[in-house]
Amino acid sequence: MLDKTAKQNWHPYRGLPQRAFWKNMARQHPLAIDFLYQKKFSIDADTKIASAGSCFAQHVGRALRQSGFNYLDYEPAPSLLPEAERSRFGYGMFSARYGNVYTARQLRQLFARAFGKFKPVDEFWEAGGRFFDPYRPTIEEGGFSSLDELRAMRDHHLKQVRKLFKDVDLFVFTLGLTETWLNKNDGAAYQICPGTTAGQFDPDNHVFENASFVSVLRDMETFIIKFRAVNPDVKMLLTVSPVPLAATATPHHVLTATSYSKATLRAVAGYLAEKYECVDYFPSYEIVSSHPFHGFFFERDLRNVNDKGVDFVMSHFFGEHKLKAAKPRTSIKKVRKSDEDVWCDEKVLERYA
Amino acid sequence: MKVYVTGDSHTRAYRAALDRAPRENVDCIMLGSGTHTKRVFFKRVGSIVTFSEPSYIEAWNTLSGRDDILPHPGEALGLVMGLHSAPNFRSRDWAKFAPATMPGVSNKAPISAAVQDAIARRGGGYTRQFVEELVTAWRHGGGRDVPPIFILSAPPPYRDHAIIRRAKAPPAVVVEAHRRFNASATQFFTELGVTVIGYPQSVHDDEGFLLPEYREGIDPLDPHHANSRFAGLMLDELERRVAAL
């Protein structure tokens, strides 16, 4: 029991751990900063893990796969397809061939489409006799050879995504953007603005939306509720991509637009992790982007995350989630984690700079 | 015109065909296993191309009495390599994947035509580069536009192949894998200006499988070779093409 004097002097900041004080962190070498992540639940070698999200999520998925975790791939490439060509066809980037899922709206929509609850009116784009899936327009470089082929590939893809959502134990989702292009008719969210990688921009049918906190939260909560309805024990690990916007369609500077986007996504991820037992948050955004790290982990373009950054981020993850006698699950050789190995559709916007 | 025929293990059938029925101006030797084509097995210096794989050097020297490979005046070269589709069509991938628009294979993971083409491009090891170097050397040496080099196709898959019988790959998928590979390689060599001699339609059935008579005398466990009868037909066509030069 505290005596009277002690009681008078006590307040909530006394006895807090070292990590609670900025001053302590500021004295450390950036690479020595620790306790940035404390896991909420455990992952073991049998935990079936799947990932989706923005470009940065590819690094996370790859690191999990190479570290012996049970990382799912429900649309693997044929072994005959050379490894160097796989990313051109969207293989091995994520747990299925959905390509980059940048926004909460896209994720919610992917789930709805996989379970037959939403069928967008904008079914395909055609150009020069080639056919593009508007919701993953770069999944086949140069498009599909016919509409029949696009439909067959899409139906199989959605079937595998449905299976993935039902089977997975831990779903890792990296929130990337708030800026979204929607179809005015049914609200379908595109992966990227029509006309930039494929398709044709049509101001009568395509509309821009910069999602608010409320909007992102609504999309994520809808997704979580529906997801747990088909997979009651599933857990989620949310991250926010540290990769800045390649371009903004708002009237603001891309720096402030990035700040808005990341702040919104970070706030939603934090809120969800506080609210739901099944949701954890992993601070990859802070580890790469916060100023105590002096931008060490960015490439010269101040956008792409370098190998050291990815390794440092994942070291915090693996520090909390250690596997006993971790063995690689696949024979995939360790590959470079450089920018060329990560397919980022949004990067195409740099062409218009 | 003197015709040298040489190449991978499919060449054995050509040797047998010539042993059975010699042809005055045609001589043949197997270089060795096609496995060596997975690495660079040749080198070019200016207009001289030679093998760098020791077993190939020895075999070629036995056949031609020299190291350089390009046909000399009055010679033609028949290469039994480059259209060896077996490493592609016998992959276990075809028990799991199928062309997206192929009917009757909905239980397989679909792959697009572009992916099939990318797979087809991959096969053949360094044989495409080898022929490319031969053509480059030919032109470097002031040769005519079209070198007297002919690529002889390997046979199509046979119906009872283990990839179908044991691995349960759909027959149509296996034939399609072979067809894509051949089409891709044929286009590549043709664009180089090299003549590709495909097998005649008479050697396969309606599905595209090699007829049993062209496997007679071959060990049933042999994964992809045809017999000397098949080679004889190919030599007939080769001689016709050479005569037309």
XYZ file of C-alpha atoms in Angstrom:
598
model
C 0.000 0.000 0.000
C 1.282 3.437 -0.839
C 1.897 5.748 2.058
C 0.360 9.180 2.083
C 3.405 10.976 0.592
C 3.803 8.392 -2.123
C 0.138 8.646 -2.943
C 0.399 12.414 -3.201
C 3.358 12.157 -5.559
C 1.945 9.389 -7.746
C 0.547 10.061 -11.196
C 0.121 7.884 -14.293
C 3.459 8.863 -15.851
C 5.461 7.503 -12.913
C 6.792 4.028 -13.505
C 5.998 3.932 -17.194
C 8.316 1.789 -19.277
C 11.298 3.323 -21.070
C 9.540 3.091 -24.416
C 6.835 5.481 -23.249
C 9.186 8.468 -23.271
C 10.362 10.170 -26.430
C 13.511 11.379 -24.692
C 14.663 7.814 -24.192
C 14.101 6.937 -27.810
C 15.847 10.075 -29.055
C 19.009 8.978 -27.222
C 19.118 5.678 -29.054
C 20.661 4.882 -32.382
C 17.748 4.512 -34.784
C 18.550 0.878 -35.456
C 18.525 0.196 -31.710
C 15.008 1.485 -31.185
C 13.004 -1.447 -29.924
C 9.670 -2.388 -28.379
C 7.930 -0.798 -31.323
C 5.567 -3.737 -31.633
C 4.038 -6.039 -29.072
C 2.018 -8.842 -30.529
C -1.610 -9.219 -29.602
C -1.866 -12.877 -30.515
C 0.557 -15.629 -31.420
C 1.352 -17.066 -34.798
C 2.935 -20.469 -35.181
C 4.292 -22.512 -38.046
C 0.860 -23.964 -38.779
C -0.988 -20.662 -38.842
C -2.299 -20.217 -42.362
C -1.332 -16.711 -43.386
C -2.516 -14.748 -46.392
C -1.759 -11.200 -47.415
C -3.173 -8.446 -49.569
C -2.661 -4.760 -49.918
C -0.501 -2.165 -51.559
C 2.963 -2.548 -53.038
C 4.612 -2.707 -49.613
C 2.466 -5.708 -48.730
C 4.441 -7.721 -51.284
C 7.547 -7.288 -49.138
C 5.638 -8.477 -46.077
C 4.229 -11.536 -47.842
C 7.596 -12.457 -49.306
C 9.340 -12.127 -45.945
C 6.740 -14.346 -44.290
C 7.058 -16.969 -47.016
C 10.841 -17.003 -46.870
C 10.907 -17.212 -43.096
C 9.109 -20.514 -42.859
C 5.621 -19.294 -42.071
C 2.689 -21.131 -43.607
C 2.034 -18.527 -46.251
C -0.830 -19.409 -48.565
C -0.767 -19.037 -52.315
C -4.074 -20.089 -53.829
C -3.150 -19.102 -57.367
C 0.419 -20.325 -57.763
C 2.288 -20.016 -61.025
C 2.933 -23.068 -63.156
C 6.410 -24.312 -62.287
C 7.325 -24.077 -65.979
C 6.845 -20.316 -65.960
C 10.262 -18.784 -65.297
C 10.436 -17.067 -61.918
C 11.602 -13.855 -63.548
C 8.379 -13.684 -65.545
C 5.918 -14.476 -62.774
C 5.326 -10.964 -61.519
C 4.430 -9.891 -65.088
C 1.433 -12.129 -64.692
C 0.635 -11.317 -61.082
C 1.872 -14.627 -59.719
C 3.580 -14.821 -56.351
C 2.849 -11.218 -55.429
C 0.134 -12.007 -52.909
C -1.873 -15.022 -51.750
C -4.009 -14.827 -54.892
C -3.794 -12.929 -58.137
C -5.738 -9.862 -57.043
C -2.821 -7.522 -57.690
C -2.470 -4.456 -55.518
C -5.455 -3.844 -53.246
C -4.773 -0.273 -52.269
C -7.962 0.754 -50.520
C -10.420 -0.504 -47.937
C -13.156 -0.123 -50.545
C -11.302 -2.434 -52.918
C -10.892 -5.027 -50.176
C -14.556 -4.899 -49.253
C -15.467 -5.148 -52.929
C -13.103 -8.069 -53.539
C -14.783 -9.979 -50.749
C -18.267 -9.156 -52.069
C -17.317 -10.216 -55.600
C -15.734 -13.454 -54.367
C -18.949 -14.391 -52.577
C -21.184 -13.361 -55.455
C -22.648 -10.371 -53.675
C -21.488 -7.759 -56.148
C -21.076 -7.815 -59.888
C -19.707 -4.549 -61.274
C -21.363 -3.123 -64.368
C -17.964 -2.295 -65.830
C -16.961 -5.846 -66.646
C -14.026 -5.425 -69.020
C -11.986 -2.937 -70.999
C -11.004 -3.620 -74.576
C -8.139 -2.070 -76.498
C -6.625 -3.276 -79.727
C -8.253 -6.672 -79.502
C -6.950 -7.277 -75.985
C -9.160 -7.473 -72.898
C -8.426 -6.036 -69.463
C -9.944 -6.762 -66.068
C -10.815 -3.270 -64.739
C -10.236 -4.408 -61.144
C -6.737 -5.765 -61.788
C -5.837 -4.282 -65.177
C -2.141 -5.177 -65.058
C -2.558 -8.755 -63.866
C -1.825 -9.920 -67.414
C 0.725 -7.747 -69.133
C -0.866 -6.671 -72.385
C -4.292 -7.941 -71.374
C -6.142 -11.187 -72.054
C -6.396 -12.625 -75.538
C -10.196 -12.822 -75.533
C -13.205 -11.988 -73.433
C -13.763 -15.709 -72.833
C -10.256 -15.977 -71.479
C -10.734 -12.959 -69.208
C -13.977 -14.425 -67.837
C -12.507 -17.883 -67.277
C -9.498 -16.424 -65.484
C -11.628 -14.056 -63.420
C -14.118 -16.775 -62.379
C -11.295 -19.025 -61.245
C -9.619 -16.121 -59.450
C -12.747 -15.213 -57.488
C -13.338 -18.865 -56.628
C -9.817 -19.125 -55.223
C -10.225 -15.854 -53.317
C -13.443 -17.199 -51.802
C -11.609 -20.345 -50.726
C -8.747 -18.255 -49.358
C -11.046 -16.128 -47.210
C -12.649 -19.270 -45.792
C -9.389 -21.096 -45.063
C -7.012 -18.430 -43.800
C -6.162 -18.097 -40.093
C -4.372 -14.760 -40.267
C -5.072 -12.192 -42.933
C -2.420 -9.500 -43.275
C -3.717 -6.374 -44.964
C -1.610 -3.346 -45.771
C -3.689 -0.219 -46.224
C -2.176 1.900 -48.949
C -4.380 4.724 -50.197
C -7.483 6.731 -49.487
C -7.687 8.177 -53.001
C -9.961 6.037 -55.117
C -11.582 6.114 -58.520
C -15.126 4.822 -58.578
C -17.674 3.939 -61.195
C -20.520 6.411 -60.873
C -23.164 3.848 -61.747
C -22.575 1.230 -59.107
C -19.762 2.610 -56.940
C -17.313 -0.077 -58.035
C -13.777 0.832 -56.948
C -11.016 0.594 -59.514
C -7.505 -0.448 -58.653
C -6.164 2.582 -60.450
C -7.647 5.459 -62.415
C -9.099 4.201 -65.740
C -6.983 5.335 -68.640
C -3.663 5.269 -66.800
C -2.662 1.644 -67.273
C -5.540 0.450 -69.452
C -9.107 1.424 -70.257
C -10.289 4.907 -71.079
C -11.119 7.658 -68.646
C -14.729 8.794 -68.944
C -15.730 11.797 -66.803
C -19.384 10.804 -67.127
C -18.749 7.409 -65.557
C -15.649 7.759 -63.427
C -15.525 9.786 -60.250
C -12.796 10.535 -57.739
C -13.198 10.025 -54.011
C -10.723 10.699 -51.274
C -12.031 8.469 -48.521
C -12.570 9.946 -45.081
C -11.871 8.263 -41.766
C -15.561 7.387 -41.527
C -15.648 5.947 -45.023
C -12.522 3.810 -44.570
C -13.768 2.649 -41.180
C -17.142 1.694 -42.639
C -15.521 -0.292 -45.419
C -13.140 -2.060 -43.069
C -15.796 -2.875 -40.473
C -18.151 -4.175 -43.144
C -15.331 -6.346 -44.432
C -14.408 -7.623 -40.966
C -17.999 -8.499 -40.082
C -18.604 -10.328 -43.352
C -15.212 -11.999 -43.232
C -15.838 -13.353 -39.728
C -19.268 -14.529 -40.772
C -17.644 -17.015 -43.159
C -14.494 -17.564 -41.076
C -15.329 -16.933 -37.406
C -11.835 -17.569 -36.036
C -9.901 -15.494 -38.518
C -7.520 -12.882 -37.179
C -6.262 -9.829 -38.969
C -3.001 -7.990 -38.897
C -3.275 -4.488 -40.270
C -0.389 -2.397 -41.456
C -0.162 0.916 -43.261
C 2.130 1.212 -46.230
C 4.971 3.690 -45.695
C 5.180 4.254 -49.449
C 3.977 7.789 -50.260
C 1.424 8.488 -52.983
C 2.914 8.452 -56.462
C 0.488 11.251 -57.361
C -2.594 12.872 -55.937
C -5.786 13.716 -57.758
C -6.703 16.228 -55.038
C -5.807 19.903 -55.501
C -3.225 19.562 -52.738
C 0.495 19.021 -52.840
C 1.354 15.331 -53.005
C 3.144 15.633 -49.663
C 0.102 16.899 -47.768
C -2.135 14.509 -49.699
C 0.123 11.661 -48.576
C 0.005 12.912 -45.017
C -3.795 12.971 -45.092
C -4.014 9.525 -46.631
C -1.575 7.864 -44.256
C -2.971 9.627 -41.186
C -6.470 8.490 -42.055
C -5.432 4.912 -42.676
C -3.264 4.819 -39.566
C -6.109 6.141 -37.458
C -8.549 3.569 -38.808
C -6.057 0.727 -38.308
C -5.410 1.861 -34.733
C -9.111 2.203 -34.013
C -9.857 -1.281 -35.342
C -6.989 -2.815 -33.384
C -8.325 -1.181 -30.203
C -11.887 -2.237 -30.865
C -11.516 -5.820 -32.096
C -9.748 -8.629 -30.272
C -9.152 -10.300 -33.622
C -7.316 -7.316 -35.108
C -3.689 -6.410 -34.457
C -1.705 -3.476 -35.837
C 1.897 -3.727 -36.941
C 3.706 -0.364 -37.235
C 5.566 -0.737 -40.526
C 4.481 2.787 -41.431
C 6.066 4.326 -38.341
C 9.224 2.237 -38.560
C 9.984 3.426 -42.063
C 8.462 6.879 -42.201
C 8.977 8.436 -38.786
C 11.642 11.095 -38.545
C 13.724 9.287 -35.870
C 14.749 6.992 -38.736
C 15.945 9.956 -40.794
C 14.547 8.549 -44.035
C 17.252 5.852 -43.955
C 14.905 3.295 -45.351
C 13.833 5.080 -48.496
C 15.423 4.797 -51.895
C 16.709 7.956 -53.574
C 13.235 8.635 -54.956
C 12.108 9.097 -51.313
C 9.255 6.742 -52.079
C 10.317 3.148 -52.441
C 11.481 1.298 -49.374
C 14.964 -0.181 -49.619
C 16.052 -3.681 -48.665
C 17.423 -2.536 -45.323
C 14.101 -0.933 -44.492
C 12.179 -4.065 -45.293
C 14.590 -6.171 -43.257
C 14.410 -3.768 -40.340
C 10.621 -3.673 -40.415
C 10.364 -7.435 -40.575
C 12.955 -7.893 -37.816
C 10.492 -6.195 -35.476
C 7.768 -8.524 -36.680
C 9.885 -11.662 -36.386
C 11.149 -10.510 -32.996
C 7.625 -10.946 -31.706
C 6.639 -13.908 -33.864
C 9.451 -16.421 -33.582
C 9.152 -19.792 -35.198
C 10.756 -22.796 -33.554
C 13.280 -24.300 -35.977
C 11.993 -22.204 -38.820
C 12.468 -23.859 -42.175
C 11.581 -22.393 -45.525
C 8.338 -23.973 -46.684
C 9.155 -23.672 -50.312
C 12.233 -24.198 -52.386
C 12.008 -20.664 -53.674
C 15.467 -19.186 -53.694
C 15.976 -16.025 -51.729
C 15.362 -13.298 -54.170
C 16.297 -9.676 -54.194
C 13.765 -7.463 -52.543
C 14.518 -4.450 -54.624
C 11.953 -2.224 -56.229
C 12.079 -4.174 -59.500
C 10.725 -7.228 -57.701
C 7.660 -5.410 -56.435
C 4.845 -4.680 -58.802
C 3.329 -1.311 -58.022
C 0.496 -0.261 -60.295
C 0.326 3.177 -58.751
C 3.890 3.826 -59.917
C 2.511 4.221 -63.422
C 1.203 7.643 -62.352
C 4.788 8.890 -62.277
C 4.683 8.794 -66.072
C 2.333 11.763 -65.992
C 4.597 13.918 -63.834
C 25.357 -31.682 -101.599
C 26.700 -33.217 -98.424
C 24.253 -33.148 -95.535
C 25.344 -33.458 -91.925
C 22.644 -34.350 -89.443
C 23.416 -33.907 -85.775
C 21.788 -33.011 -82.502
C 20.401 -34.329 -79.224
C 19.186 -37.815 -78.329
C 16.498 -37.760 -81.038
C 19.375 -38.050 -83.502
C 19.786 -41.685 -82.490
C 16.717 -42.559 -84.584
C 18.271 -40.802 -87.597
C 21.464 -42.814 -87.162
C 19.390 -45.996 -87.032
C 17.484 -44.954 -90.153
C 20.729 -44.401 -92.032
C 22.213 -47.659 -90.781
C 19.141 -49.448 -92.088
C 18.992 -47.567 -95.373
C 22.124 -45.510 -96.062
C 21.757 -42.328 -98.084
C 24.655 -41.380 -100.277
C 25.103 -37.771 -99.229
C 23.740 -37.858 -95.693
C 25.804 -38.591 -92.618
C 24.743 -38.351 -89.031
C 25.958 -38.463 -85.450
C 24.374 -37.805 -82.088
C 26.198 -35.045 -80.257
C 25.112 -36.279 -76.859
C 22.384 -35.749 -74.322
C 20.177 -32.698 -74.734
C 20.898 -31.979 -71.067
C 24.049 -30.185 -72.198
C 21.904 -27.619 -74.015
C 20.735 -26.294 -70.650
C 24.109 -24.548 -70.461
C 25.952 -22.592 -73.117
C 27.413 -25.382 -75.245
C 28.946 -23.345 -78.075
C 31.036 -20.271 -78.753
C 31.332 -17.895 -81.671
C 34.377 -15.911 -82.733
C 33.575 -13.796 -85.780
C 32.288 -16.172 -88.422
C 33.452 -19.321 -86.630
C 31.108 -21.216 -84.340
C 32.368 -24.221 -82.409
C 31.025 -26.386 -79.644
C 32.339 -25.799 -76.137
C 30.832 -28.942 -74.617
C 33.598 -31.609 -74.841
C 31.325 -34.495 -75.799
C 29.742 -32.387 -78.553
C 33.181 -31.321 -79.847
C 34.289 -34.929 -80.085
C 31.118 -36.113 -81.808
C 31.072 -33.264 -84.298
C 34.743 -33.804 -85.102
C 34.080 -37.493 -85.709
C 31.307 -36.608 -88.135
C 32.804 -33.670 -89.987
C 36.534 -33.916 -89.332
C 36.645 -30.327 -88.099
C 35.631 -28.058 -85.224
C 33.713 -25.288 -86.951
C 30.051 -26.006 -87.363
C 28.772 -23.727 -90.143
C 28.204 -25.550 -93.428
C 31.076 -25.217 -95.879
C 30.332 -24.681 -99.576
C 28.467 -27.700 -100.891
C 27.211 -28.651 -97.438
C 23.965 -28.398 -95.497
C 23.341 -28.880 -91.800
C 20.343 -30.633 -90.276
C 19.998 -29.879 -86.576
C 17.941 -32.220 -84.421
C 17.480 -29.780 -81.585
C 15.445 -26.742 -80.681
C 12.047 -28.350 -81.146
C 12.413 -30.843 -78.354
C 9.102 -30.205 -76.608
C 9.169 -33.125 -74.169
C 10.623 -31.251 -71.166
C 7.651 -28.953 -71.557
C 4.746 -31.302 -72.308
C 5.714 -33.928 -69.735
C 5.723 -31.426 -66.835
C 3.399 -32.249 -63.958
C 2.080 -28.710 -64.361
C -0.278 -30.121 -66.971
C -2.019 -32.248 -64.357
C -2.927 -29.018 -62.542
C -3.153 -26.296 -65.185
C -4.942 -26.004 -68.501
C -5.474 -23.307 -71.132
C -8.244 -21.011 -69.915
C -10.419 -21.383 -72.986
C -9.982 -25.123 -73.511
C -13.308 -26.925 -73.081
C -13.671 -29.843 -70.689
C -10.884 -28.962 -68.274
C -12.763 -26.776 -65.810
C -11.269 -28.674 -62.855
C -7.826 -27.345 -63.742
C -6.388 -23.943 -62.881
C -6.701 -21.860 -66.029
C -3.703 -20.164 -67.565
C -3.836 -17.520 -70.228
C -2.498 -17.763 -73.762
C 0.203 -15.243 -72.809
C 1.384 -17.462 -69.955
C 1.375 -20.490 -72.257
C 3.529 -18.553 -74.693
C 5.905 -17.461 -71.941
C 6.256 -21.118 -70.914
C 6.807 -22.195 -74.520
C 9.528 -19.574 -74.976
C 11.369 -20.936 -71.971
C 12.071 -24.411 -73.339
C 14.929 -25.575 -75.488
C 17.761 -24.465 -73.233
C 20.354 -22.551 -75.249
C 19.426 -24.050 -78.605
C 17.776 -20.822 -79.779
C 20.892 -18.841 -78.949
C 23.017 -21.500 -80.674
C 21.107 -21.225 -83.928
C 21.068 -17.445 -83.621
C 24.862 -17.488 -83.345
C 25.139 -19.777 -86.361
C 23.087 -17.336 -88.418
C 25.057 -14.352 -87.126
C 28.311 -16.096 -88.000
C 26.965 -17.027 -91.421
C 26.147 -13.423 -92.206
C 29.370 -12.208 -90.620
C 31.220 -14.425 -93.070
C 29.373 -12.906 -96.012
C 27.007 -15.822 -96.470
C 23.714 -15.648 -98.275
C 20.675 -14.413 -96.379
C 19.333 -17.905 -95.849
C 21.942 -20.307 -94.422
C 21.677 -23.961 -95.466
C 20.638 -24.932 -91.963
C 17.520 -26.956 -91.236
C 15.915 -27.632 -87.887
C 14.305 -31.060 -87.667
C 11.343 -31.335 -85.357
C 11.165 -33.816 -82.517
C 8.082 -36.061 -82.597
C 4.790 -35.210 -80.880
C 3.920 -36.876 -77.545
C 2.557 -40.399 -77.616
C -0.878 -41.273 -76.264
C 0.271 -43.605 -73.488
C 2.754 -41.184 -71.966
C 3.093 -41.331 -68.169
C 2.053 -37.694 -67.840
C -1.369 -38.793 -69.089
C -1.544 -42.366 -67.824
C -0.136 -41.827 -64.342
C -0.188 -38.103 -63.615
C -3.653 -37.804 -65.209
C -2.928 -34.749 -67.290
C -5.741 -34.295 -69.824
C -4.550 -35.534 -73.236
C -5.675 -32.378 -75.001
C -3.674 -30.252 -72.559
C -0.508 -32.258 -73.190
C -0.901 -31.956 -76.954
C -1.564 -28.245 -76.624
C 1.601 -27.775 -74.534
C 3.571 -29.521 -77.274
C 1.857 -27.526 -80.018
C 2.506 -24.191 -78.293
C 6.141 -25.034 -77.761
C 6.606 -26.078 -81.375
C 4.782 -23.028 -82.692
C 6.900 -20.705 -80.553
C 10.196 -22.331 -81.518
C 9.217 -22.571 -85.183
C 8.388 -18.879 -85.274
C 11.699 -18.029 -83.640
C 13.808 -20.073 -86.079
C 11.801 -19.022 -89.113
C 12.262 -15.365 -88.233
C 16.007 -16.019 -88.120
C 15.783 -17.292 -91.681
C 16.316 -20.913 -90.790
C 14.049 -23.554 -92.294
C 12.120 -25.683 -89.845
C 11.100 -29.137 -90.992
C 8.032 -30.216 -89.083
C 6.863 -33.795 -88.891
C 4.251 -34.828 -91.454
C 0.586 -35.037 -90.463
C 0.659 -38.716 -91.263
C 2.647 -39.482 -88.097
C -0.046 -38.408 -85.656
C -3.666 -39.237 -84.944
C -6.595 -36.838 -84.910
C -5.809 -35.774 -81.361
C -2.221 -35.001 -82.283
C -0.501 -38.027 -80.690
C 2.292 -39.931 -82.362
C 0.926 -43.068 -83.999
C 2.041 -46.338 -82.360
C 3.951 -47.517 -85.437
C 6.440 -44.710 -84.892
C 7.151 -46.004 -81.380
C 7.646 -49.629 -82.368
C 10.986 -50.937 -81.183
C 11.291 -48.184 -78.571
C 11.364 -49.069 -74.875
C 7.814 -48.388 -73.583
C 9.344 -46.469 -70.683
C 11.251 -44.164 -73.037
C 9.672 -40.765 -72.399
C 9.688 -39.090 -75.793
C 11.648 -40.643 -78.646
C 10.332 -41.903 -81.962
C 11.820 -44.737 -84.011
C 13.896 -44.825 -87.178
C 10.755 -44.960 -89.319
C 9.853 -41.506 -88.090
C 13.423 -40.363 -88.715
C 13.275 -41.799 -92.220
C 10.296 -39.613 -93.063
C 12.106 -36.592 -91.684
C 15.217 -37.415 -93.726
C 13.065 -37.728 -96.848
C 11.780 -34.217 -96.322
C 15.250 -32.916 -95.457
C 16.633 -34.274 -98.703
C 13.798 -32.701 -100.679
C 14.504 -29.327 -99.080
C 18.237 -29.612 -99.637
C 17.700 -30.554 -103.275
C 15.639 -27.408 -103.711
C 18.485 -25.142 -102.583
